mmCIF file of C-alpha atoms in Angstrom:
data_model
loop_
_atom_site.group_PDB
_atom_site.id
_atom_site.type_symbol
_atom_site.label_atom_id
_atom_site.label_comp_id
_atom_site.label_asym_id
_atom_site.label_seq_id
_atom_site.Cartn_x
_atom_site.Cartn_y
_atom_site.Cartn_z
ATOM 1 C CA UNK K 1 22.105 28.033 -27.579
ATOM 2 C CA UNK K 2 19.592 29.745 -25.360
ATOM 3 C CA UNK K 3 15.915 29.103 -25.762
ATOM 4 C CA UNK K 4 13.243 31.749 -25.913
ATOM 5 C CA UNK K 5 10.983 29.887 -23.486
ATOM 6 C CA UNK K 6 7.579 29.469 -25.028
ATOM 7 C CA UNK K 7 4.694 30.812 -22.979
ATOM 8 C CA UNK K 8 2.972 28.326 -20.704
ATOM 9 C CA UNK K 9 -0.145 26.726 -22.173
ATOM 10 C CA UNK K 10 -3.278 28.763 -21.710
ATOM 11 C CA UNK K 11 -4.927 26.254 -19.457
ATOM 12 C CA UNK K 12 -8.209 27.364 -17.964
ATOM 13 C CA UNK K 13 -9.745 25.636 -15.002
ATOM 14 C CA UNK K 14 -13.138 24.273 -15.844
ATOM 15 C CA UNK K 15 -16.122 25.358 -13.826
ATOM 16 C CA UNK K 16 -17.550 22.653 -11.653
ATOM 17 C CA UNK K 17 -20.636 22.593 -9.516
ATOM 18 C CA UNK K 18 -20.370 20.147 -6.677
ATOM 19 C CA UNK K 19 -23.082 18.713 -4.456
ATOM 20 C CA UNK K 20 -21.942 17.458 -1.063
ATOM 21 C CA UNK K 21 -23.922 15.340 1.388
ATOM 22 C CA UNK K 22 -23.135 15.621 5.073
ATOM 23 C CA UNK K 23 -24.494 13.029 7.492
ATOM 24 C CA UNK K 24 -23.886 13.115 11.235
ATOM 25 C CA UNK K 25 -21.191 15.711 10.775
ATOM 26 C CA UNK K 26 -19.245 13.666 8.256
ATOM 27 C CA UNK K 27 -18.945 14.137 4.532
ATOM 28 C CA UNK K 28 -20.620 11.066 3.070
ATOM 29 C CA UNK K 29 -21.091 11.774 -0.607
ATOM 30 C CA UNK K 30 -19.923 14.131 -3.304
ATOM 31 C CA UNK K 31 -21.415 14.362 -6.767
ATOM 32 C CA UNK K 32 -20.678 16.625 -9.698
ATOM 33 C CA UNK K 33 -23.751 18.677 -10.483
ATOM 34 C CA UNK K 34 -22.604 20.385 -13.656
ATOM 35 C CA UNK K 35 -19.546 21.025 -15.755
ATOM 36 C CA UNK K 36 -18.756 24.063 -17.842
ATOM 37 C CA UNK K 37 -15.640 23.398 -19.794
ATOM 38 C CA UNK K 38 -15.385 26.917 -21.133
ATOM 39 C CA UNK K 39 -14.973 25.791 -24.704
ATOM 40 C CA UNK K 40 -11.554 24.327 -23.976
ATOM 41 C CA UNK K 41 -11.542 21.065 -25.876
ATOM 42 C CA UNK K 42 -8.427 19.862 -24.152
ATOM 43 C CA UNK K 43 -9.727 20.168 -20.618
ATOM 44 C CA UNK K 44 -12.968 18.719 -21.886
ATOM 45 C CA UNK K 45 -11.411 15.390 -22.684
ATOM 46 C CA UNK K 46 -9.540 15.326 -19.406
ATOM 47 C CA UNK K 47 -12.384 16.446 -17.202
ATOM 48 C CA UNK K 48 -15.043 14.036 -18.390
ATOM 49 C CA UNK K 49 -12.872 11.110 -17.468
ATOM 50 C CA UNK K 50 -11.673 12.659 -14.272
ATOM 51 C CA UNK K 51 -14.968 13.547 -12.650
ATOM 52 C CA UNK K 52 -15.419 10.177 -10.925
ATOM 53 C CA UNK K 53 -11.867 10.432 -9.680
ATOM 54 C CA UNK K 54 -12.605 13.811 -8.144
ATOM 55 C CA UNK K 55 -15.556 12.320 -6.310
ATOM 56 C CA UNK K 56 -13.486 9.421 -5.129
ATOM 57 C CA UNK K 57 -10.586 11.585 -4.017
ATOM 58 C CA UNK K 58 -12.870 13.702 -1.885
ATOM 59 C CA UNK K 59 -14.318 10.591 -0.278
ATOM 60 C CA UNK K 60 -11.014 8.862 0.285
ATOM 61 C CA UNK K 61 -9.598 11.939 1.919
ATOM 62 C CA UNK K 62 -12.375 11.633 4.471
ATOM 63 C CA UNK K 63 -12.482 7.907 5.023
ATOM 64 C CA UNK K 64 -9.059 6.336 4.858
ATOM 65 C CA UNK K 65 -5.739 7.043 6.484
ATOM 66 C CA UNK K 66 -3.953 7.765 3.245
ATOM 67 C CA UNK K 67 -1.915 10.635 1.872
ATOM 68 C CA UNK K 68 -2.669 10.130 -1.806
ATOM 69 C CA UNK K 69 -4.387 8.104 -4.501
ATOM 70 C CA UNK K 70 -2.555 6.492 -7.411
ATOM 71 C CA UNK K 71 -4.507 6.090 -10.615
ATOM 72 C CA UNK K 72 -6.514 9.219 -9.941
ATOM 73 C CA UNK K 73 -5.792 11.161 -13.068
ATOM 74 C CA UNK K 74 -6.679 14.700 -12.249
ATOM 75 C CA UNK K 75 -7.660 17.082 -9.505
ATOM 76 C CA UNK K 76 -9.005 20.546 -9.967
ATOM 77 C CA UNK K 77 -8.728 23.662 -7.918
ATOM 78 C CA UNK K 78 -12.180 24.527 -9.264
ATOM 79 C CA UNK K 79 -13.538 21.348 -7.787
ATOM 80 C CA UNK K 80 -11.962 22.075 -4.433
ATOM 81 C CA UNK K 81 -13.412 25.576 -4.287
ATOM 82 C CA UNK K 82 -16.837 24.354 -5.288
ATOM 83 C CA UNK K 83 -16.714 21.585 -2.711
ATOM 84 C CA UNK K 84 -15.761 24.065 -0.017
ATOM 85 C CA UNK K 85 -18.636 26.302 -1.061
ATOM 86 C CA UNK K 86 -21.088 23.400 -0.897
ATOM 87 C CA UNK K 87 -19.841 22.401 2.526
ATOM 88 C CA UNK K 88 -20.125 25.987 3.787
ATOM 89 C CA UNK K 89 -23.728 26.144 2.597
ATOM 90 C CA UNK K 90 -24.410 22.955 4.525
ATOM 91 C CA UNK K 91 -22.956 24.569 7.619
ATOM 92 C CA UNK K 92 -20.070 22.117 7.571
ATOM 93 C CA UNK K 93 -16.669 23.658 7.813
ATOM 94 C CA UNK H 1 -3.502 27.380 -3.888
ATOM 95 C CA UNK H 2 -1.740 26.799 -0.613
ATOM 96 C CA UNK H 3 -3.224 25.249 2.456
ATOM 97 C CA UNK H 4 -1.552 24.734 5.807
ATOM 98 C CA UNK H 5 -2.658 22.259 8.374
ATOM 99 C CA UNK H 6 -1.428 21.722 11.931
ATOM 100 C CA UNK H 7 -2.101 18.575 13.893
ATOM 101 C CA UNK H 8 -1.037 17.356 17.308
ATOM 102 C CA UNK H 9 -0.487 13.683 17.944
ATOM 103 C CA UNK H 10 -1.212 11.833 21.182
ATOM 104 C CA UNK H 11 2.353 12.316 22.410
ATOM 105 C CA UNK H 12 1.872 16.081 22.201
ATOM 106 C CA UNK H 13 4.238 16.514 19.271
ATOM 107 C CA UNK H 14 2.979 19.052 16.737
ATOM 108 C CA UNK H 15 3.262 18.326 13.050
ATOM 109 C CA UNK H 16 2.756 20.683 10.138
ATOM 110 C CA UNK H 17 1.688 19.897 6.624
ATOM 111 C CA UNK H 18 1.952 22.372 3.803
ATOM 112 C CA UNK H 19 -0.160 21.714 0.695
ATOM 113 C CA UNK H 20 0.359 23.343 -2.704
ATOM 114 C CA UNK H 21 -1.149 22.980 -6.142
ATOM 115 C CA UNK H 22 0.294 23.684 -9.541
ATOM 116 C CA UNK H 23 -1.641 23.613 -12.776
ATOM 117 C CA UNK H 24 0.882 22.296 -15.245
ATOM 118 C CA UNK H 25 1.331 19.599 -17.905
ATOM 119 C CA UNK H 26 -2.381 19.638 -18.633
ATOM 120 C CA UNK H 27 -3.296 18.572 -15.135
ATOM 121 C CA UNK H 28 -2.971 19.592 -11.509
ATOM 122 C CA UNK H 29 0.138 18.592 -9.584
ATOM 123 C CA UNK H 30 -0.027 18.666 -5.802
ATOM 124 C CA UNK H 31 3.003 19.228 -3.590
ATOM 125 C CA UNK H 32 2.881 18.330 0.113
ATOM 126 C CA UNK H 33 5.590 18.943 2.680
ATOM 127 C CA UNK H 34 5.589 17.486 6.179
ATOM 128 C CA UNK H 35 7.573 18.224 9.319
ATOM 129 C CA UNK H 36 7.615 18.410 13.080
ATOM 130 C CA UNK H 37 6.931 21.586 15.007
ATOM 131 C CA UNK H 38 4.482 24.432 14.720
ATOM 132 C CA UNK H 39 5.184 25.659 11.211
ATOM 133 C CA UNK H 40 7.159 24.963 8.081
ATOM 134 C CA UNK H 41 10.642 26.503 8.086
ATOM 135 C CA UNK H 42 11.006 29.640 5.954
ATOM 136 C CA UNK H 43 13.158 27.788 3.451
ATOM 137 C CA UNK H 44 10.308 25.419 2.648
ATOM 138 C CA UNK H 45 8.529 28.036 0.581
ATOM 139 C CA UNK H 46 11.608 28.782 -1.466
ATOM 140 C CA UNK H 47 11.863 25.075 -2.179
ATOM 141 C CA UNK H 48 8.237 24.900 -3.222
ATOM 142 C CA UNK H 49 8.769 27.805 -5.613
ATOM 143 C CA UNK H 50 11.770 26.003 -7.073
ATOM 144 C CA UNK H 51 9.762 22.786 -7.478
ATOM 145 C CA UNK H 52 7.027 24.721 -9.286
ATOM 146 C CA UNK H 53 9.658 26.102 -11.661
ATOM 147 C CA UNK H 54 10.961 22.586 -12.329
ATOM 148 C CA UNK H 55 7.466 21.479 -13.343
ATOM 149 C CA UNK H 56 6.816 24.540 -15.503
ATOM 150 C CA UNK H 57 10.135 24.211 -17.264
ATOM 151 C CA UNK H 58 9.514 20.518 -17.986
ATOM 152 C CA UNK H 59 6.152 21.463 -19.451
ATOM 153 C CA UNK H 60 7.664 24.209 -21.586
ATOM 154 C CA UNK H 61 10.307 21.877 -23.031
ATOM 155 C CA UNK H 62 8.297 18.655 -23.384
ATOM 156 C CA UNK H 63 4.729 19.713 -24.124
ATOM 157 C CA UNK H 64 3.574 17.971 -27.280
ATOM 158 C CA UNK H 65 0.441 20.156 -27.147
ATOM 159 C CA UNK H 66 2.508 23.288 -27.613
ATOM 160 C CA UNK H 67 3.674 23.487 -31.214
ATOM 161 C CA UNK H 68 6.521 25.837 -30.231
ATOM 162 C CA UNK H 69 8.050 23.579 -27.566
ATOM 163 C CA UNK H 70 11.477 22.084 -28.270
ATOM 164 C CA UNK H 71 9.992 18.574 -28.263
ATOM 165 C CA UNK H 72 7.408 19.596 -30.874
ATOM 166 C CA UNK H 73 10.144 21.104 -33.034
ATOM 167 C CA UNK H 74 12.169 17.920 -32.633
ATOM 168 C CA UNK H 75 9.143 15.802 -33.591
ATOM 169 C CA UNK H 76 8.742 17.829 -36.775
ATOM 170 C CA UNK H 77 12.427 17.400 -37.575
ATOM 171 C CA UNK H 78 13.101 21.129 -37.437
ATOM 172 C CA UNK H 79 15.866 20.733 -34.855
ATOM 173 C CA UNK H 80 18.162 17.964 -33.663
ATOM 174 C CA UNK H 81 18.584 16.667 -30.115
ATOM 175 C CA UNK H 82 21.842 18.620 -30.003
ATOM 176 C CA UNK H 83 19.982 21.863 -30.686
ATOM 177 C CA UNK H 84 17.437 21.252 -27.926
ATOM 178 C CA UNK H 85 17.861 22.088 -24.220
ATOM 179 C CA UNK H 86 20.078 19.476 -22.506
ATOM 180 C CA UNK H 87 17.096 18.013 -20.639
ATOM 181 C CA UNK H 88 15.882 16.553 -23.929
ATOM 182 C CA UNK H 89 18.998 14.406 -24.429
ATOM 183 C CA UNK H 90 18.887 13.351 -20.768
ATOM 184 C CA UNK H 91 15.235 12.319 -20.986
ATOM 185 C CA UNK H 92 15.710 10.445 -24.250
ATOM 186 C CA UNK H 93 18.657 8.598 -22.726
ATOM 187 C CA UNK H 94 16.469 7.591 -19.786
ATOM 188 C CA UNK H 95 13.743 6.515 -22.220
ATOM 189 C CA UNK H 96 16.207 4.223 -23.996
ATOM 190 C CA UNK H 97 17.009 2.632 -20.638
ATOM 191 C CA UNK H 98 13.304 2.210 -19.860
ATOM 192 C CA UNK H 99 12.694 0.720 -23.296
ATOM 193 C CA UNK H 100 15.427 -1.850 -22.714
ATOM 194 C CA UNK H 101 14.286 -2.697 -19.169
ATOM 195 C CA UNK H 102 10.705 -3.147 -20.355
ATOM 196 C CA UNK H 103 11.825 -5.329 -23.260
ATOM 197 C CA UNK H 104 10.322 -2.873 -25.711
ATOM 198 C CA UNK H 105 6.890 -2.561 -24.107
ATOM 199 C CA UNK H 106 7.670 1.093 -23.353
ATOM 200 C CA UNK H 107 8.781 2.737 -26.560
ATOM 201 C CA UNK H 108 8.400 6.502 -27.087
ATOM 202 C CA UNK H 109 9.805 6.081 -30.584
ATOM 203 C CA UNK H 110 6.936 3.788 -31.638
ATOM 204 C CA UNK H 111 4.108 6.226 -30.957
ATOM 205 C CA UNK H 112 1.726 7.262 -33.714
ATOM 206 C CA UNK H 113 2.832 10.733 -34.779
ATOM 207 C CA UNK H 114 6.458 10.067 -33.925
ATOM 208 C CA UNK H 115 8.649 10.451 -30.877
ATOM 209 C CA UNK H 116 6.577 11.054 -27.737
ATOM 210 C CA UNK H 117 8.305 10.753 -24.337
ATOM 211 C CA UNK H 118 5.206 11.976 -22.471
ATOM 212 C CA UNK H 119 4.869 8.611 -20.701
ATOM 213 C CA UNK H 120 8.189 9.261 -19.006
ATOM 214 C CA UNK H 121 8.308 13.035 -18.660
ATOM 215 C CA UNK H 122 5.504 13.541 -16.154
ATOM 216 C CA UNK H 123 7.085 11.165 -13.665
ATOM 217 C CA UNK H 124 10.566 12.477 -14.393
ATOM 218 C CA UNK H 125 9.474 16.059 -13.718
ATOM 219 C CA UNK H 126 7.619 15.144 -10.514
ATOM 220 C CA UNK H 127 10.667 13.213 -9.273
ATOM 221 C CA UNK H 128 12.925 16.208 -9.865
ATOM 222 C CA UNK H 129 10.407 18.444 -8.149
ATOM 223 C CA UNK H 130 10.230 16.286 -5.018
ATOM 224 C CA UNK H 131 14.010 15.862 -4.896
ATOM 225 C CA UNK H 132 14.298 19.638 -4.693
ATOM 226 C CA UNK H 133 11.982 19.828 -1.688
ATOM 227 C CA UNK H 134 14.395 18.068 0.676
ATOM 228 C CA UNK H 135 15.931 20.318 3.317
ATOM 229 C CA UNK H 136 16.320 21.113 7.016
ATOM 230 C CA UNK H 137 13.132 20.701 9.055
ATOM 231 C CA UNK H 138 11.345 18.735 6.361
ATOM 232 C CA UNK H 139 10.698 15.116 7.346
ATOM 233 C CA UNK H 140 8.946 14.157 4.152
ATOM 234 C CA UNK H 141 7.432 15.391 0.939
ATOM 235 C CA UNK H 142 5.196 14.109 -1.789
ATOM 236 C CA UNK H 143 4.522 15.315 -5.336
ATOM 237 C CA UNK H 144 1.398 13.857 -6.931
ATOM 238 C CA UNK H 145 1.279 14.363 -10.685
ATOM 239 C CA UNK H 146 -2.183 13.186 -11.680
ATOM 240 C CA UNK H 147 -1.984 10.006 -9.657
ATOM 241 C CA UNK H 148 1.698 9.308 -10.210
ATOM 242 C CA UNK H 149 3.397 10.022 -6.907
ATOM 243 C CA UNK H 150 7.016 10.728 -5.947
ATOM 244 C CA UNK H 151 7.963 10.990 -2.279
ATOM 245 C CA UNK H 152 10.734 10.893 0.255
ATOM 246 C CA UNK H 153 10.703 10.518 4.024
ATOM 247 C CA UNK H 154 7.480 10.156 5.946
ATOM 248 C CA UNK H 155 4.424 12.303 6.698
ATOM 249 C CA UNK H 156 5.708 13.424 10.067
ATOM 250 C CA UNK H 157 4.511 10.573 12.234
ATOM 251 C CA UNK H 158 7.294 8.081 11.634
ATOM 252 C CA UNK H 159 4.990 5.972 9.494
ATOM 253 C CA UNK H 160 5.480 5.676 5.765
ATOM 254 C CA UNK H 161 3.292 7.366 3.190
ATOM 255 C CA UNK H 162 0.148 5.329 2.593
ATOM 256 C CA UNK H 163 -1.154 5.525 -0.957
ATOM 257 C CA UNK H 164 -4.388 3.999 -2.241
ATOM 258 C CA UNK H 165 -4.637 2.428 -5.699
ATOM 259 C CA UNK H 166 -7.920 3.088 -7.482
ATOM 260 C CA UNK H 167 -10.120 0.089 -8.261
ATOM 261 C CA UNK H 168 -10.367 0.181 -12.083
ATOM 262 C CA UNK H 169 -13.759 -1.550 -11.959
ATOM 263 C CA UNK H 170 -15.251 1.097 -9.651
ATOM 264 C CA UNK H 171 -13.351 4.345 -9.452
ATOM 265 C CA UNK H 172 -15.189 5.367 -6.296
ATOM 266 C CA UNK H 173 -13.453 2.566 -4.465
ATOM 267 C CA UNK H 174 -9.854 1.858 -3.718
ATOM 268 C CA UNK H 175 -8.426 -1.513 -4.656
ATOM 269 C CA UNK H 176 -5.692 -1.596 -2.039
ATOM 270 C CA UNK H 177 -3.280 0.521 -0.026
ATOM 271 C CA UNK H 178 0.496 0.505 -0.380
ATOM 272 C CA UNK H 179 3.182 1.753 1.976
ATOM 273 C CA UNK H 180 5.362 3.917 -0.167
ATOM 274 C CA UNK H 181 9.132 4.188 -0.021
ATOM 275 C CA UNK H 182 9.786 6.357 -3.060
ATOM 276 C CA UNK H 183 7.432 6.432 -5.993
ATOM 277 C CA UNK H 184 4.333 4.813 -7.421
ATOM 278 C CA UNK H 185 2.834 5.150 -10.896
ATOM 279 C CA UNK H 186 -0.442 3.635 -12.038
ATOM 280 C CA UNK H 187 -1.594 3.257 -15.613
ATOM 281 C CA UNK H 188 -5.055 2.155 -16.565
ATOM 282 C CA UNK H 189 -7.477 2.420 -19.391
ATOM 283 C CA UNK H 190 -9.827 4.330 -17.065
ATOM 284 C CA UNK H 191 -7.735 7.484 -17.143
ATOM 285 C CA UNK H 192 -6.425 9.348 -20.159
ATOM 286 C CA UNK H 193 -6.338 6.082 -22.046
ATOM 287 C CA UNK H 194 -5.052 7.692 -25.195
ATOM 288 C CA UNK H 195 -1.455 7.202 -24.078
ATOM 289 C CA UNK H 196 -1.861 3.436 -23.901
ATOM 290 C CA UNK H 197 -0.334 2.512 -27.209
ATOM 291 C CA UNK H 198 0.958 -0.978 -27.842
ATOM 292 C CA UNK H 199 4.422 -0.307 -29.311
ATOM 293 C CA UNK H 200 4.389 -3.682 -31.058
ATOM 294 C CA UNK H 201 1.329 -2.788 -33.103
ATOM 295 C CA UNK H 202 1.419 1.037 -32.683
ATOM 296 C CA UNK H 203 -2.302 0.824 -31.937
ATOM 297 C CA UNK H 204 -4.228 1.507 -28.789
ATOM 298 C CA UNK H 205 -4.283 -1.438 -26.488
ATOM 299 C CA UNK H 206 -3.843 -2.729 -22.961
ATOM 300 C CA UNK H 207 -4.057 -6.263 -21.652
ATOM 301 C CA UNK H 208 -5.068 -5.489 -18.060
ATOM 302 C CA UNK H 209 -7.354 -2.909 -16.447
ATOM 303 C CA UNK H 210 -4.682 -1.342 -14.254
ATOM 304 C CA UNK H 211 -0.952 -1.596 -13.659
ATOM 305 C CA UNK H 212 1.048 -0.032 -10.826
ATOM 306 C CA UNK H 213 4.805 0.124 -10.401
ATOM 307 C CA UNK H 214 6.663 1.200 -7.248
ATOM 308 C CA UNK H 215 10.335 2.089 -7.016
ATOM 309 C CA UNK H 216 12.898 4.723 -6.147
ATOM 310 C CA UNK H 217 12.396 6.888 -9.257
ATOM 311 C CA UNK H 218 9.013 8.042 -10.558
ATOM 312 C CA UNK H 219 10.219 8.590 -14.118
ATOM 313 C CA UNK H 220 11.173 4.942 -14.523
ATOM 314 C CA UNK H 221 8.143 3.759 -12.496
ATOM 315 C CA UNK H 222 5.896 5.789 -14.822
ATOM 316 C CA UNK H 223 7.464 4.295 -17.942
ATOM 317 C CA UNK H 224 7.318 0.767 -16.515
ATOM 318 C CA UNK H 225 3.657 1.154 -15.487
ATOM 319 C CA UNK H 226 2.847 2.300 -19.021
ATOM 320 C CA UNK H 227 4.668 -0.772 -20.327
ATOM 321 C CA UNK H 228 3.054 -3.112 -17.799
ATOM 322 C CA UNK H 229 -0.549 -2.153 -18.522
ATOM 323 C CA UNK H 230 0.062 -2.821 -22.208
ATOM 324 C CA UNK H 231 2.042 -6.035 -21.664
ATOM 325 C CA UNK H 232 -0.339 -7.406 -19.038
ATOM 326 C CA UNK H 233 0.423 -10.054 -16.434
ATOM 327 C CA UNK H 234 3.358 -11.443 -18.360
ATOM 328 C CA UNK H 235 4.993 -8.024 -18.021
ATOM 329 C CA UNK H 236 5.575 -8.744 -14.332
ATOM 330 C CA UNK H 237 8.411 -10.941 -15.549
ATOM 331 C CA UNK H 238 10.382 -7.946 -16.798
ATOM 332 C CA UNK H 239 9.619 -5.952 -13.618
ATOM 333 C CA UNK H 240 10.741 -8.676 -11.180
ATOM 334 C CA UNK H 241 14.487 -8.526 -11.933
ATOM 335 C CA UNK H 242 14.685 -4.699 -11.889
ATOM 336 C CA UNK H 243 16.345 -3.812 -8.597
ATOM 337 C CA UNK H 244 14.045 -1.831 -6.296
ATOM 338 C CA UNK H 245 10.971 -1.920 -8.545
ATOM 339 C CA UNK H 246 7.773 -3.889 -7.985
ATOM 340 C CA UNK H 247 4.656 -4.313 -10.099
ATOM 341 C CA UNK H 248 0.961 -5.019 -9.520
ATOM 342 C CA UNK H 249 -1.722 -5.588 -12.123
ATOM 343 C CA UNK H 250 -5.507 -5.843 -11.923
ATOM 344 C CA UNK H 251 -6.970 -7.827 -14.787
ATOM 345 C CA UNK H 252 -10.155 -7.048 -16.644
ATOM 346 C CA UNK H 253 -11.722 -9.954 -14.736
ATOM 347 C CA UNK H 254 -10.699 -8.406 -11.403
ATOM 348 C CA UNK H 255 -7.825 -10.832 -10.808
ATOM 349 C CA UNK H 256 -4.697 -9.581 -9.056
ATOM 350 C CA UNK H 257 -1.103 -10.412 -9.860
ATOM 351 C CA UNK H 258 2.054 -8.843 -8.485
ATOM 352 C CA UNK H 259 5.800 -9.190 -8.137
ATOM 353 C CA UNK H 260 7.154 -10.835 -5.023
ATOM 354 C CA UNK H 261 7.761 -7.776 -2.843
ATOM 355 C CA UNK H 262 5.015 -5.393 -3.909
ATOM 356 C CA UNK H 263 4.564 -3.158 -0.813
ATOM 357 C CA UNK H 264 0.984 -3.795 0.220
ATOM 358 C CA UNK H 265 0.203 -2.015 3.499
ATOM 359 C CA UNK H 266 -0.456 -4.229 6.542
ATOM 360 C CA UNK H 267 -4.109 -5.213 6.629
ATOM 361 C CA UNK H 268 -4.230 -5.082 2.859
ATOM 362 C CA UNK H 269 -2.906 -8.562 2.407
ATOM 363 C CA UNK H 270 -3.315 -9.456 -1.215
ATOM 364 C CA UNK H 271 -5.933 -12.089 -1.985
ATOM 365 C CA UNK H 272 -4.989 -15.226 -3.809
ATOM 366 C CA UNK H 273 -5.759 -15.187 -7.486
ATOM 367 C CA UNK H 274 -9.487 -14.986 -8.018
ATOM 368 C CA UNK H 275 -10.125 -14.853 -4.262
ATOM 369 C CA UNK H 276 -11.341 -11.278 -4.005
ATOM 370 C CA UNK H 277 -14.013 -12.213 -1.456
ATOM 371 C CA UNK H 278 -11.288 -12.782 1.104
ATOM 372 C CA UNK H 279 -10.082 -9.200 0.974
ATOM 373 C CA UNK H 280 -10.850 -7.119 4.015
ATOM 374 C CA UNK H 281 -11.753 -3.685 2.698
ATOM 375 C CA UNK H 282 -13.834 -2.704 5.693
ATOM 376 C CA UNK H 283 -11.295 -0.307 7.185
ATOM 377 C CA UNK H 284 -10.449 1.357 3.925
ATOM 378 C CA UNK H 285 -13.688 2.285 2.233
#
């Protein structure tokens, strides 16, 4: 029996606004400024819980010699792009 | 999204790292490949594409969010396991094994709403994805499915993968660092807590704040971590005899307990019970 593969879930990345603090050339703090979940109730429930993890992942990536974090539930490409944008505005590559 | 990074160590040896992201299974899965030299071999990108397909296919078959998926049809009783793609029978067989090993604390058949192997599938899919990344010129790889991590090899420097475990009391901090040989899964009521169902009562519940399990296979580690966070400290007793698997729990009071050979990284020596003040976190946070 061959399956007609169902389409992948229509999962939309939420919009995140990220504030980054750079001190002495080093990323020292990241906070989430706003969240627009785009009316997607599913990502809503995931994102709210995951925001602190996103902050923590960004910090850990800077401060510890580790390749990953276990227990961090979720990372978002939207977060990464927003973080990069914030860092660029701060003149920090 | 794909990022490439090139570093040179003190001995002059170049190492590459290739980073990829896949939105799948309601989350973002990251795939990282590591090797020596100036750039990833051409075949690496074919392997990444194959790993992405593994993840997407697992999502298509096992998504309980998608009413058309084979698992959803099975849950509604519209089809039998024999009608479903063969992966379904394989996964359910593995789930039976995990249920037995966890003495019933992991039980996809005791979920509200019926059969739900989600607690196993994410790890199972990530393990299959990382297995497919192995090849010439690749010294190590890691697939991180929302904090559950499968790996092989090392990140190019001869040292093992170092993975932090989140402190459930303060998610901006890490609790400890482990040296990974294989996989690690962490369950806690701080992340997507809806999957923490006590199979003995079929209600939500967990007896500790966080539970991590390491071992060779992420599917089983994921299932055992789900079992361990519900069972609590006493669950370490069913982890201990499972060959190759280790467990670590953080209680609601901040206490730590673990199986005998849990792979804490050097410098992250575990404190004695209730002796958190003695833990040197200065180099990690």
